[in-house]
Short mmCIF file of C-alpha atoms in Angstrom, two decimals:
data_model
loop_
_atom_site.label_atom_id
_atom_site.label_comp_id
_atom_site.label_asym_id
_atom_site.label_seq_id
_atom_site.Cartn_x
_atom_site.Cartn_y
_atom_site.Cartn_z
CA MET A 1 -26.52 -14.18 -46.35
CA LEU A 2 -27.17 -11.48 -43.77
CA ARG A 3 -29.20 -12.95 -40.93
CA ARG A 4 -31.47 -11.62 -38.24
CA PHE A 5 -31.15 -12.53 -34.59
CA THR A 6 -34.34 -14.00 -33.08
CA PHE A 7 -35.32 -13.65 -29.43
CA VAL A 8 -38.21 -15.68 -27.95
CA THR A 9 -39.52 -14.72 -24.53
CA LEU A 10 -42.44 -15.16 -22.18
CA LEU A 11 -44.76 -12.24 -22.80
CA VAL A 12 -45.30 -11.71 -19.07
CA LEU A 13 -41.57 -11.16 -18.63
CA ALA A 14 -40.72 -9.16 -21.72
CA SER A 15 -37.63 -6.92 -21.71
CA LEU A 16 -35.89 -9.72 -19.89
CA LEU A 17 -32.27 -9.15 -20.70
CA LEU A 18 -30.75 -5.85 -19.83
CA THR A 19 -29.01 -4.08 -22.67
CA ALA A 20 -25.71 -4.06 -20.80
CA CYS A 21 -25.92 -7.84 -20.61
CA MET A 22 -26.29 -8.50 -24.32
CA SER A 23 -24.19 -8.14 -27.44
CA ASP A 24 -25.03 -5.08 -29.51
CA ASP A 25 -26.80 -6.99 -32.25
CA GLU A 26 -28.79 -8.87 -29.60
CA ALA A 27 -30.15 -6.03 -27.46
CA ALA A 28 -33.88 -6.63 -26.95
CA ASP A 29 -36.26 -3.68 -26.89
CA THR A 30 -39.61 -5.21 -25.92
CA THR A 31 -42.47 -4.10 -23.71
CA ALA A 32 -45.21 -5.82 -21.70
CA ASP A 33 -48.05 -5.18 -19.24
CA THR A 34 -46.10 -6.37 -16.24
CA THR A 35 -43.14 -4.67 -14.63
CA ALA A 36 -39.84 -5.61 -16.25
CA ALA A 37 -37.12 -3.30 -17.45
CA THR A 38 -33.64 -3.20 -18.88
CA THR A 39 -32.35 -0.65 -16.38
CA ALA A 40 -33.63 1.53 -13.58
CA SER A 41 -34.16 4.37 -16.03
CA SER A 42 -36.72 2.30 -17.96
CA ASP A 43 -38.82 1.49 -14.85
CA GLU A 44 -40.02 4.00 -12.28
CA SER A 45 -39.75 1.49 -9.45
CA GLY A 46 -36.01 1.11 -9.98
CA PRO A 47 -33.98 -2.08 -9.55
CA SER A 48 -35.77 -5.06 -8.07
CA GLU A 49 -34.54 -6.43 -4.76
CA ASP A 50 -35.01 -10.05 -5.75
CA ALA A 51 -36.03 -10.42 -9.42
CA VAL A 52 -34.15 -13.20 -11.23
CA VAL A 53 -33.89 -13.69 -14.99
CA ARG A 54 -33.36 -17.27 -16.20
CA VAL A 55 -31.88 -18.11 -19.59
CA ALA A 56 -30.06 -21.07 -21.12
CA PHE A 57 -27.00 -21.55 -23.30
CA PHE A 58 -26.73 -24.27 -25.91
CA ALA A 59 -23.07 -24.88 -25.09
CA ASP A 60 -20.80 -24.52 -22.10
CA MET A 61 -18.44 -21.58 -21.72
CA VAL A 62 -14.84 -22.76 -21.68
CA THR A 63 -13.64 -19.66 -19.83
CA VAL A 64 -14.72 -16.25 -18.57
CA ASP A 65 -11.23 -14.82 -19.02
CA PRO A 66 -11.81 -11.74 -21.22
CA ASP A 67 -8.39 -12.11 -22.86
CA VAL A 68 -9.06 -15.73 -23.82
CA PHE A 69 -12.82 -15.81 -24.49
CA TYR A 70 -13.38 -15.63 -28.26
CA ASP A 71 -16.70 -17.34 -28.82
CA ILE A 72 -20.36 -16.51 -29.42
CA GLU A 73 -22.06 -18.55 -26.71
CA GLY A 74 -21.36 -16.63 -23.53
CA ASP A 75 -21.17 -13.14 -25.00
CA ALA A 76 -24.02 -11.92 -22.77
CA VAL A 77 -22.14 -13.11 -19.69
CA MET A 78 -18.90 -11.41 -20.73
CA LEU A 79 -20.64 -8.08 -21.35
CA ALA A 80 -22.37 -8.36 -18.00
CA LEU A 81 -19.07 -8.88 -16.15
CA TYR A 82 -16.62 -6.60 -17.95
CA ASP A 83 -16.36 -3.22 -19.64
CA GLY A 84 -13.94 -1.87 -22.18
CA LEU A 85 -13.18 1.73 -23.01
CA LEU A 86 -15.92 1.92 -25.64
CA ARG A 87 -19.00 0.00 -26.74
CA TYR A 88 -21.67 0.15 -29.42
CA ALA A 89 -24.92 1.94 -28.66
CA PRO A 90 -27.74 -0.63 -28.27
CA GLY A 91 -29.10 -1.80 -31.62
CA SER A 92 -26.55 0.31 -33.48
CA THR A 93 -23.02 0.43 -34.84
CA GLU A 94 -22.52 3.89 -33.34
CA LEU A 95 -19.68 4.17 -30.84
CA GLU A 96 -20.33 5.37 -27.31
CA GLY A 97 -18.27 5.60 -24.17
CA ALA A 98 -18.06 2.81 -21.62
CA LEU A 99 -15.21 3.27 -19.13
CA ALA A 100 -14.05 6.19 -21.27
CA GLU A 101 -16.48 9.09 -21.21
CA SER A 102 -14.75 10.84 -24.12
CA TRP A 103 -11.85 10.32 -26.51
CA GLU A 104 -9.83 12.02 -29.24
CA GLU A 105 -7.90 10.78 -32.26
CA SER A 106 -4.86 12.63 -33.58
CA ASP A 107 -4.83 13.95 -37.14
CA ASP A 108 -2.32 11.30 -38.22
CA GLY A 109 -4.44 8.49 -36.74
CA LEU A 110 -1.59 7.24 -34.54
CA THR A 111 -2.56 8.58 -31.13
CA TYR A 112 -5.77 8.00 -29.20
CA THR A 113 -6.50 9.79 -25.94
CA PHE A 114 -9.18 8.35 -23.66
CA HIS A 115 -10.64 10.25 -20.71
CA LEU A 116 -11.90 7.81 -18.08
CA ARG A 117 -15.07 8.13 -16.03
CA PRO A 118 -14.09 9.43 -12.59
CA ASP A 119 -16.75 7.27 -10.90
CA ALA A 120 -15.82 3.95 -12.53
CA LYS A 121 -15.00 1.20 -10.02
CA PHE A 122 -14.37 -2.52 -9.98
CA SER A 123 -16.88 -4.74 -8.20
CA ASP A 124 -14.84 -4.60 -4.96
CA GLY A 125 -14.83 -0.80 -4.99
CA THR A 126 -11.30 -0.36 -6.36
CA PRO A 127 -11.24 2.73 -8.62
CA VAL A 128 -10.47 2.42 -12.31
CA THR A 129 -7.41 4.46 -13.29
CA SER A 130 -5.37 4.85 -16.44
CA ASP A 131 -2.69 2.66 -14.89
CA THR A 132 -5.16 -0.20 -14.30
CA VAL A 133 -6.34 0.03 -17.91
CA GLN A 134 -2.76 -0.08 -19.16
CA LYS A 135 -1.99 -3.15 -17.05
CA SER A 136 -5.09 -4.92 -18.37
CA PHE A 137 -4.21 -4.15 -21.97
CA GLU A 138 -0.62 -5.28 -21.45
CA ARG A 139 -1.93 -8.47 -19.93
CA ARG A 140 -3.94 -9.21 -23.10
CA THR A 141 -0.80 -8.94 -25.20
CA ALA A 142 1.14 -11.15 -22.79
CA VAL A 143 -1.55 -13.86 -22.66
CA ASN A 144 -1.47 -13.80 -26.47
CA GLN A 145 -4.69 -15.64 -27.26
CA GLY A 146 -7.11 -15.04 -30.16
CA PRO A 147 -8.22 -11.49 -29.28
CA ALA A 148 -4.64 -10.32 -28.67
CA TYR A 149 -4.34 -9.16 -32.29
CA MET A 150 -6.51 -6.16 -31.47
CA LEU A 151 -3.58 -4.55 -29.63
CA ALA A 152 -0.80 -5.83 -31.89
CA ASP A 153 -0.17 -2.38 -33.39
CA VAL A 154 0.23 -0.58 -30.06
CA ALA A 155 3.66 1.05 -29.72
CA ARG A 156 3.24 2.31 -26.16
CA TYR A 157 0.84 3.53 -23.49
CA GLU A 158 1.03 6.82 -21.63
CA THR A 159 -0.74 7.77 -18.39
CA PRO A 160 -0.33 11.54 -17.88
CA ASP A 161 -2.84 11.40 -15.00
CA GLU A 162 -5.16 8.89 -13.34
CA GLN A 163 -8.08 9.67 -15.64
CA THR A 164 -6.23 9.89 -18.96
CA LEU A 165 -4.90 7.01 -21.06
CA VAL A 166 -2.96 7.66 -24.25
CA ILE A 167 -2.44 4.85 -26.76
CA VAL A 168 0.20 5.40 -29.43
CA LEU A 169 0.15 3.06 -32.44
CA LYS A 170 3.06 1.86 -34.57
CA GLN A 171 0.99 2.46 -37.68
CA LYS A 172 -2.49 3.69 -38.47
CA VAL A 173 -5.35 1.24 -37.81
CA ALA A 174 -8.53 2.64 -39.34
CA GLY A 175 -10.81 0.38 -37.30
CA PHE A 176 -9.02 0.80 -33.97
CA LEU A 177 -11.98 2.38 -32.18
CA ASP A 178 -14.23 -0.44 -33.40
CA LEU A 179 -11.80 -2.93 -31.89
CA MET A 180 -12.06 -1.04 -28.60
CA ALA A 181 -15.86 -1.41 -28.79
CA SER A 182 -15.85 -5.02 -29.95
CA LEU A 183 -17.55 -7.72 -27.92
CA TRP A 184 -14.12 -9.38 -27.81
CA GLY A 185 -12.28 -6.08 -27.43
CA PRO A 186 -9.87 -5.33 -24.55
CA LYS A 187 -11.60 -5.37 -21.17
CA VAL A 188 -10.38 -3.90 -17.88
CA ILE A 189 -9.47 -6.30 -15.05
CA ASN A 190 -9.03 -5.51 -11.36
CA PRO A 191 -5.28 -4.97 -10.77
CA LYS A 192 -5.50 -6.59 -7.33
CA VAL A 193 -6.41 -9.90 -8.97
CA LEU A 194 -3.60 -9.57 -11.50
CA GLU A 195 -1.14 -8.94 -8.67
CA GLU A 196 -2.41 -11.75 -6.43
CA HIS A 197 -2.24 -14.30 -9.27
CA ALA A 198 0.74 -12.89 -11.14
CA LYS A 199 2.53 -16.22 -11.64
CA ASP A 200 0.39 -17.19 -14.65
CA GLN A 201 -1.09 -13.78 -15.51
CA ALA A 202 -4.12 -14.88 -13.43
CA GLN A 203 -5.19 -17.23 -16.22
CA GLU A 204 -6.17 -20.11 -13.95
CA PHE A 205 -8.11 -17.86 -11.58
CA LEU A 206 -9.90 -15.89 -14.30
CA LYS A 207 -10.97 -19.04 -16.09
CA THR A 208 -13.81 -19.46 -13.57
CA ASN A 209 -13.80 -16.14 -11.68
CA ALA A 210 -14.43 -12.55 -12.72
CA ALA A 211 -12.85 -9.26 -11.67
CA GLY A 212 -14.49 -6.60 -13.78
CA THR A 213 -16.50 -3.39 -13.72
CA GLY A 214 -19.69 -4.61 -15.40
CA PRO A 215 -23.27 -4.43 -14.11
CA PHE A 216 -22.99 -7.95 -12.68
CA THR A 217 -20.51 -10.04 -10.72
CA LEU A 218 -19.94 -13.77 -11.12
CA GLU A 219 -21.44 -15.53 -8.11
CA SER A 220 -20.80 -19.07 -9.34
CA PHE A 221 -19.37 -20.77 -12.43
CA LYS A 222 -20.05 -24.50 -12.76
CA GLN A 223 -18.83 -25.80 -16.09
CA GLY A 224 -21.28 -28.11 -17.77
CA THR A 225 -24.10 -26.98 -15.49
CA GLY A 226 -24.47 -23.21 -15.46
CA TYR A 227 -23.55 -19.84 -14.01
CA THR A 228 -25.08 -17.36 -11.58
CA LEU A 229 -24.56 -13.61 -11.86
CA ALA A 230 -25.45 -11.07 -9.16
CA ARG A 231 -25.97 -7.33 -9.46
CA ASN A 232 -22.75 -5.37 -8.94
CA PRO A 233 -23.33 -2.88 -6.08
CA ASN A 234 -20.42 -0.75 -7.28
CA TYR A 235 -21.46 -0.52 -10.94
CA TRP A 236 -20.72 2.91 -12.38
CA GLY A 237 -23.78 3.00 -14.66
CA GLU A 238 -27.52 2.65 -14.14
CA PRO A 239 -28.10 -0.47 -12.02
CA PRO A 240 -29.75 -3.37 -13.82
CA TYR A 241 -33.35 -4.22 -12.95
CA PHE A 242 -32.59 -7.84 -12.12
CA ALA A 243 -30.88 -8.76 -8.88
CA LYS A 244 -29.61 -12.01 -10.38
CA ALA A 245 -29.24 -13.82 -13.68
CA GLU A 246 -29.21 -17.62 -13.80
CA VAL A 247 -27.75 -19.26 -16.88
CA SER A 248 -28.12 -23.01 -17.38
CA VAL A 249 -26.40 -25.14 -20.02
CA GLN A 250 -29.09 -26.86 -22.10
CA PRO A 251 -27.97 -28.07 -25.57
CA ASP A 252 -31.45 -29.18 -26.71
CA VAL A 253 -33.58 -26.35 -28.10
CA SER A 254 -36.74 -28.47 -27.73
CA ALA A 255 -36.01 -28.84 -24.03
CA GLN A 256 -35.41 -25.09 -23.81
CA LEU A 257 -38.77 -24.39 -25.46
CA LEU A 258 -40.56 -26.77 -23.11
CA LYS A 259 -39.02 -25.02 -20.10
CA LEU A 260 -39.93 -21.63 -21.58
CA GLN A 261 -43.56 -22.69 -21.99
CA ARG A 262 -43.64 -24.06 -18.43
CA GLY A 263 -42.18 -20.84 -17.06
CA ASP A 264 -38.89 -22.42 -15.99
CA LEU A 265 -36.99 -20.21 -18.46
CA ASP A 266 -37.64 -16.58 -19.28
CA ALA A 267 -36.09 -16.43 -22.74
CA ILE A 268 -34.43 -18.29 -25.60
CA MET A 269 -31.88 -15.77 -26.77
CA HIS A 270 -30.83 -17.18 -30.14
CA GLY A 271 -30.63 -20.30 -32.29
CA PHE A 272 -34.37 -20.90 -32.35
CA PRO A 273 -35.42 -23.18 -35.27
CA LEU A 274 -37.06 -21.10 -37.98
CA ALA A 275 -39.41 -23.99 -38.73
CA ASN A 276 -40.92 -23.61 -35.25
CA LEU A 277 -41.42 -19.85 -35.25
CA ASP A 278 -45.03 -20.02 -36.45
CA SER A 279 -45.99 -22.22 -33.52
CA VAL A 280 -44.54 -19.87 -30.91
CA GLU A 281 -45.88 -16.75 -32.62
CA SER A 282 -49.38 -18.18 -32.24
CA ASP A 283 -48.85 -18.75 -28.50
CA ASP A 284 -50.27 -15.74 -26.66
CA LYS A 285 -47.93 -16.40 -23.73
CA LEU A 286 -44.83 -15.89 -25.85
CA ALA A 287 -43.34 -12.94 -27.68
CA VAL A 288 -40.92 -13.15 -30.61
CA GLU A 289 -38.57 -10.30 -31.48
CA SER A 290 -36.06 -10.15 -34.32
CA PHE A 291 -33.03 -7.87 -34.54
CA GLU A 292 -30.50 -7.18 -37.24
CA SER A 293 -27.25 -9.14 -37.02
CA LEU A 294 -23.94 -9.01 -38.86
CA GLY A 295 -23.77 -12.81 -38.80
CA THR A 296 -23.36 -13.85 -42.44
CA THR A 297 -23.82 -17.40 -43.69
CA THR A 298 -20.74 -18.20 -45.74
CA LEU A 299 -19.52 -21.05 -47.91
CA PHE A 300 -15.79 -21.63 -47.44
CA LEU A 301 -14.42 -23.41 -50.54
CA ASN A 302 -11.19 -25.37 -50.22
CA HIS A 303 -9.16 -24.12 -53.18
CA ASN A 304 -6.35 -26.53 -52.25
CA LYS A 305 -8.36 -29.51 -53.49
CA PRO A 306 -7.79 -30.35 -57.18
CA ALA A 307 -11.52 -30.30 -57.89
CA LEU A 308 -11.82 -26.69 -56.66
CA ALA A 309 -8.46 -25.27 -57.73
CA ASP A 310 -9.95 -23.58 -60.81
CA VAL A 311 -11.81 -20.35 -60.04
CA ALA A 312 -14.14 -21.11 -62.96
CA VAL A 313 -15.27 -24.27 -61.19
CA ARG A 314 -15.87 -22.40 -57.94
CA ARG A 315 -17.89 -19.78 -59.80
CA ALA A 316 -19.90 -22.50 -61.56
CA LEU A 317 -20.82 -24.07 -58.23
CA ILE A 318 -22.28 -20.78 -57.04
CA GLN A 319 -24.23 -20.47 -60.29
CA ALA A 320 -25.59 -23.98 -59.79
CA LEU A 321 -26.78 -23.22 -56.26
CA ASP A 322 -29.14 -20.37 -57.23
CA VAL A 323 -28.18 -18.41 -54.12
CA GLU A 324 -31.17 -16.08 -53.93
CA THR A 325 -33.69 -18.93 -54.08
CA LEU A 326 -31.58 -20.97 -51.67
CA ILE A 327 -31.64 -18.19 -49.09
CA GLU A 328 -35.38 -17.75 -49.45
CA GLU A 329 -36.01 -21.47 -48.95
CA VAL A 330 -33.76 -21.73 -45.90
CA TYR A 331 -34.33 -18.40 -44.14
CA GLY A 332 -37.58 -17.02 -45.51
CA ASP A 333 -37.81 -13.35 -44.58
CA THR A 334 -35.22 -13.63 -41.79
CA ALA A 335 -32.21 -13.08 -44.07
CA THR A 336 -31.20 -11.00 -47.07
CA VAL A 337 -28.65 -11.48 -49.84
CA PRO A 338 -25.68 -9.14 -49.33
CA GLU A 339 -24.83 -6.92 -52.25
CA GLY A 340 -21.15 -7.83 -52.13
CA ALA A 341 -18.63 -9.96 -50.28
CA TYR A 342 -19.01 -8.10 -46.96
CA PRO A 343 -21.97 -7.99 -44.57
CA SER A 344 -23.93 -5.15 -46.17
CA PRO A 345 -23.91 -2.68 -43.23
CA LEU A 346 -20.09 -2.76 -43.11
CA LEU A 347 -19.50 -1.65 -46.70
CA PRO A 348 -22.78 -0.53 -48.29
CA ASP A 349 -21.15 0.92 -51.42
CA GLU A 350 -18.91 -2.03 -52.29
CA ALA A 351 -18.76 -3.58 -55.75
CA PRO A 352 -21.64 -6.04 -56.18
CA VAL A 353 -21.15 -9.79 -56.44
CA ASP A 354 -23.08 -11.64 -59.14
CA TYR A 355 -25.10 -14.47 -57.59
CA THR A 356 -27.18 -15.08 -60.73
CA ALA A 357 -28.25 -18.69 -61.20
CA ASP A 358 -27.02 -20.33 -64.42
CA ALA A 359 -27.46 -24.10 -64.49
CA ASP A 360 -26.46 -24.35 -68.15
CA GLY A 361 -23.26 -22.39 -67.60
CA ALA A 362 -22.49 -24.44 -64.52
CA ASN A 363 -22.94 -27.68 -66.46
CA GLN A 364 -20.41 -26.57 -69.06
CA ALA A 365 -17.77 -25.65 -66.46
CA LEU A 366 -18.15 -28.65 -64.16
CA GLU A 367 -16.72 -32.10 -64.74
CA ASP A 368 -19.11 -35.00 -65.06
CA GLY A 369 -19.34 -37.05 -61.89
CA LEU A 370 -17.69 -34.48 -59.61
CA THR A 371 -17.94 -35.48 -55.93
CA LEU A 372 -17.54 -33.00 -53.07
CA GLU A 373 -17.58 -33.25 -49.28
CA VAL A 374 -19.75 -30.56 -47.68
CA VAL A 375 -19.59 -30.13 -43.90
CA TYR A 376 -21.31 -27.97 -41.32
CA THR A 377 -20.95 -27.58 -37.56
CA PRO A 378 -23.71 -28.17 -34.99
CA ASP A 379 -26.31 -25.42 -35.07
CA SER A 380 -29.27 -25.36 -32.68
CA SER A 381 -31.50 -23.62 -35.23
CA GLY A 382 -30.85 -26.33 -37.82
CA VAL A 383 -30.40 -23.83 -40.65
CA GLN A 384 -26.85 -24.87 -41.55
CA ARG A 385 -27.89 -28.49 -41.86
CA ARG A 386 -30.91 -27.44 -43.94
CA LEU A 387 -28.71 -25.28 -46.16
CA ALA A 388 -26.21 -28.09 -46.71
CA ASP A 389 -29.00 -30.53 -47.59
CA LEU A 390 -30.50 -28.13 -50.12
CA MET A 391 -27.05 -27.57 -51.60
CA ARG A 392 -26.78 -31.32 -52.10
CA GLN A 393 -30.09 -31.33 -53.97
CA ARG A 394 -29.16 -28.35 -56.16
CA LEU A 395 -25.74 -29.69 -57.06
CA ALA A 396 -27.24 -33.04 -58.03
CA LEU A 397 -29.08 -31.22 -60.84
CA VAL A 398 -25.71 -30.47 -62.48
CA ASP A 399 -24.36 -33.99 -61.86
CA VAL A 400 -22.31 -33.03 -58.79
CA THR A 401 -22.51 -35.37 -55.81
CA ALA A 402 -22.32 -33.60 -52.45
CA ASN A 403 -21.70 -35.83 -49.46
CA VAL A 404 -23.02 -33.85 -46.50
CA ARG A 405 -22.04 -34.45 -42.88
CA GLN A 406 -21.76 -32.69 -39.54
CA VAL A 407 -18.37 -32.10 -37.91
CA GLU A 408 -17.27 -30.48 -34.67
CA LEU A 409 -15.82 -26.96 -34.71
CA GLY A 410 -12.48 -28.26 -33.46
CA THR A 411 -12.24 -30.41 -36.57
CA VAL A 412 -12.77 -27.35 -38.77
CA PHE A 413 -10.04 -25.37 -37.02
CA GLY A 414 -7.75 -28.34 -37.61
CA TYR A 415 -8.27 -28.18 -41.37
CA ARG A 416 -5.56 -25.55 -41.80
CA ASP A 417 -3.00 -28.12 -40.64
CA ASP A 418 -3.94 -30.55 -43.42
CA VAL A 419 -5.85 -28.69 -46.12
CA LYS A 420 -5.29 -31.38 -48.77
CA ASN A 421 -7.34 -33.84 -46.72
CA ALA A 422 -9.86 -31.34 -45.42
CA ALA A 423 -13.47 -31.02 -46.59
CA ASP A 424 -14.24 -29.36 -49.92
CA ILE A 425 -16.87 -26.91 -48.63
CA TYR A 426 -17.59 -25.69 -45.11
CA VAL A 427 -20.94 -24.04 -44.31
CA SER A 428 -20.73 -21.54 -41.44
CA THR A 429 -22.24 -18.32 -40.11
CA PRO A 430 -19.38 -16.20 -38.78
CA THR A 431 -19.72 -12.69 -37.44
CA PRO A 432 -17.13 -9.89 -37.70
CA ASP A 433 -15.19 -8.79 -34.63
CA GLY A 434 -16.49 -5.24 -35.00
CA ALA A 435 -18.56 -2.94 -37.19
CA HIS A 436 -15.69 -2.14 -39.55
CA PRO A 437 -14.91 -3.76 -42.95
CA ASP A 438 -11.46 -4.86 -41.81
CA ALA A 439 -13.04 -6.78 -38.93
CA TRP A 440 -14.53 -9.09 -41.57
CA GLY A 441 -11.94 -9.17 -44.34
CA ARG A 442 -8.96 -9.71 -42.05
CA ILE A 443 -10.37 -12.78 -40.30
CA VAL A 444 -11.79 -14.40 -43.45
CA TRP A 445 -9.39 -13.62 -46.34
CA TYR A 446 -6.14 -12.39 -44.84
CA THR A 447 -3.23 -14.85 -44.78
CA LYS A 448 -3.49 -16.74 -41.48
CA GLY A 449 -6.72 -14.92 -40.62
CA GLY A 450 -8.63 -16.33 -37.67
CA LEU A 451 -11.38 -17.82 -39.85
CA ASN A 452 -9.21 -18.56 -42.89
CA PHE A 453 -9.84 -22.29 -42.52
CA PHE A 454 -8.30 -23.42 -45.82
CA ASN A 455 -5.16 -21.22 -45.73
CA TYR A 456 -6.14 -18.91 -48.55
CA SER A 457 -3.20 -16.61 -49.25
CA ASN A 458 -3.08 -13.85 -51.84
CA ALA A 459 -0.45 -11.12 -51.57
CA LYS A 460 -2.66 -8.67 -53.48
CA VAL A 461 -5.59 -9.27 -51.14
CA ASP A 462 -3.35 -8.86 -48.08
CA ALA A 463 -1.91 -5.65 -49.49
CA ALA A 464 -5.37 -4.27 -50.28
CA LEU A 465 -6.62 -5.04 -46.77
CA ASP A 466 -3.53 -3.45 -45.24
CA ALA A 467 -3.90 -0.38 -47.44
CA GLY A 468 -7.51 0.00 -46.38
CA LEU A 469 -6.56 -0.28 -42.73
CA ARG A 470 -3.88 2.40 -43.03
CA ALA A 471 -5.95 4.79 -45.15
#
C-alpha cells in the first residue's frame, strides 16, 4: 500500500519547514498571505532575524550521530544538521548535488569521482575538503552501525586534491548514488571533533552534539524533552528563513493538535489520524497538504510457523483479506495499491502481483479453526491498528481467528532471534533507504536484511538481488 505523507499547519504560518530541513518525501510547498518562506530565495525580505518555527515529534531521538541514526522520527533534524555528497531534489527522486557540486561515474561502474563545493564549510568555519569527507566515511565503516552497509563495497578512497574525492568500489553497486543521497546516507563530520574525541570515534560526544555543514546547528539536545536548532552562519547554501527551530517531544497527537489550534505549535509534520482530517480541513486557520511517500504498508508473514509454512496458505490469506477494499477502508484516497511487490515509483514496470479477493478459494486452502497472532507497532495515526482490526474481521469470515495486539518495535526486532515463538503476522509501514529498487528488496527480502524480521532466506532471491545490483 503506497501511502501519502500528510502535513497539517497553521495557515498563517504556511511554508513552515524549510526544504533543507525535511526528508525528500516530506518537503512542503505551501503558500500563505503572511510572510514565511523555505529559504531566502523564496522571500524578498531574506532570512528573519528572530523567527522561530515550532514542531513536535511523537518519539524521542535516541541519537543525533549520523552514523548511528537509522530511524524515521528525527529525519528533519538530521537533514538540518548534516549534508552528504548528494541529495534528492525536493519532492522528487532526482539526484542533485549537496556537498558535491558535480560527479562522474566510470564506464565500468566501479569508480565515482565527486567534485566538492569550494565554499562548503562546517558550522565553525572549517573548510570541507576531500580528506575530511574520506575521514567521515571511514568513521561510518568503523562505527559499524545500521547505515554502515552503504559503504560496505568501497575498496578505497583517493584524494587527488582538496576538492576531489574518488571512491573505488570492490564491485558494481547500481544504486550507489542513491545511497549517497539517502536520508541515512553518509554524512560529513567536522574532523576537529573526530580528532578531539578519537578514543571512541566521537560516539559519546555526537550522541547529543552535532558537527556538520547543514543549514542549522544544534543549540541544545534534551532527551525526552526536545531540541533547539539555530541557523548556521557558515552554511554554504541559501540561508534558511527561520533563525531557530524548536522541537518538542509530544507522543499524543491529540495534544499536538490542541497546541496547533492554540498557536503553540506551527505544524504537525506526519502521523495525523486520517479519521480527523475532515475536522481540520474545515478549520479556516489550518492548512492540510499531502505529498507522495515511498512508505509502503506491508504484511510480514512468519513462514517459520507451521500454520504459515505452506505458500498456498499464505496466498489464501491474502485472497481472504480483499486487499483493494481493505486499503480503501483504511486509507481512503490517501493510499494506492502497488502494482507489484515494490513501491510503485521504484520499479514501475515490474511484474504485477495478483491481489484479487477470493473467499471461496481461501476457504478451500485454509484449515478449519486456524488461529494466528497479528501484531502492529505504535502508530500515532492509528492506521496500523485499524488495518489489523479489519484484518481480524475479514479473516473471521473464512473461519480464521486473528488475535490482534500492539507490541513495541524492539520486540519486533527481537523476533529474528526466536522466529518459532514470534508472531504470525506483523503489520508495518517501512520505507526504502533510497529511491532505488535494491534499497527496498535488500532490506526486506535479502538474507539478514535490516527489515527481514522472520529470517526469510532464499538463495535464488539473494542471487537475483545481487545480479540486479551488479547489472
